Coordinates of C-alpha atoms in Angstrom, one line a residue:
X1002 CA -4.6 7.3 -1.2
X1003 CA -5.5 9.3 2.4
X1004 CA -2.0 11.6 0.9
X1005 CA -3.9 12.5 -2.3
X1006 CA -7.0 13.4 -0.6
X1007 CA -5.0 15.4 1.5
X1008 CA -3.4 17.9 -0.1
X1009 CA -6.6 17.8 -3.4
X1010 CA -8.6 19.1 -0.1
X1011 CA -6.1 21.0 1.0
X1012 CA -6.1 23.0 -2.9
X1013 CA -9.2 23.0 -3.7
X1014 CA -10.2 26.3 -2.0
X1015 CA -7.7 27.9 -4.1
X1016 CA -9.6 26.0 -7.3
X1017 CA -12.6 27.0 -6.2
X1018 CA -12.3 30.9 -5.5
X1019 CA -12.3 30.8 -2.0
X1020 CA -8.7 31.3 -1.1
X1021 CA -7.7 35.8 -1.0
X1022 CA -5.4 34.3 -3.6
X1023 CA -5.8 34.8 -7.0
X1024 CA -2.4 34.4 -8.7
X1025 CA -2.6 31.0 -7.5
X1026 CA -5.5 29.4 -8.8
X1027 CA -4.6 29.0 -12.3
X1028 CA -1.4 26.4 -10.3
X1029 CA -4.8 23.8 -9.7
X1030 CA -5.3 21.8 -12.5
X1031 CA -1.2 21.1 -12.5
X1032 CA -1.1 21.0 -8.7
X1033 CA -4.5 18.2 -10.1
X1034 CA -2.8 16.5 -13.2
X1035 CA 0.7 15.8 -10.9
X1036 CA -0.6 13.9 -7.7
X1037 CA -3.8 12.0 -10.0
X1038 CA 0.0 11.1 -12.4
X1039 CA 1.7 10.4 -8.8
X1040 CA -1.1 8.8 -8.2
X1041 CA -1.2 6.4 -10.5
X1042 CA 2.2 5.2 -10.4
X1043 CA 1.5 4.0 -6.9
X1044 CA -0.7 1.9 -7.2
X1045 CA -0.2 0.8 -10.4
X1046 CA 2.5 1.1 -11.9
X1047 CA 5.1 0.6 -9.3
X1048 CA 3.1 -2.9 -8.4
X1049 CA 3.0 -4.6 -11.7
X1050 CA 6.5 -3.3 -12.3
X1051 CA 8.0 -5.0 -8.9
X1052 CA 5.5 -8.0 -10.2
X1053 CA 7.4 -7.9 -13.8
X1054 CA 11.2 -7.7 -11.5
X1055 CA 9.7 -11.4 -9.1
X1056 CA 8.6 -13.3 -12.4
X1057 CA 11.8 -12.3 -14.3
X1058 CA 13.9 -13.1 -11.4
X1059 CA 12.0 -17.0 -10.8
X1060 CA 12.5 -17.7 -14.5
X1061 CA 16.2 -17.0 -14.2
X1062 CA 16.3 -19.5 -10.9
X1063 CA 18.5 -16.9 -9.3
X1064 CA 15.6 -17.1 -5.9
X1065 CA 17.8 -17.1 -2.8
X1066 CA 16.6 -19.9 -0.4
X1067 CA 16.1 -18.3 3.3
X1068 CA 18.5 -19.6 5.6
X1069 CA 16.9 -21.1 8.6
X1070 CA 17.0 -19.7 12.8
X1071 CA 19.2 -21.2 14.3
X1072 CA 17.6 -22.9 17.4
X1073 CA 17.4 -21.3 20.4
X1074 CA 20.3 -22.4 23.6
X1075 CA 17.8 -23.1 26.2
X1076 CA 18.8 -22.1 29.2
X1077 CA 19.4 -24.9 31.9

């Protein structure tokens, strides 16, 4: 969220017209849509995808049990 907000705030002067580069003003809508899309994918689609993969892995019974750690050796 912080990265997306920083990118949006960084390009806000171009969108408002405060920047001295009017040729860049047309790029604002595309940039905004791209940032919104990437934020949507990052926050919603990716976790749902991994949740479905985890459920599939449990359903197939292929969950591997973690190996126990070895007992610590004392230096006595």
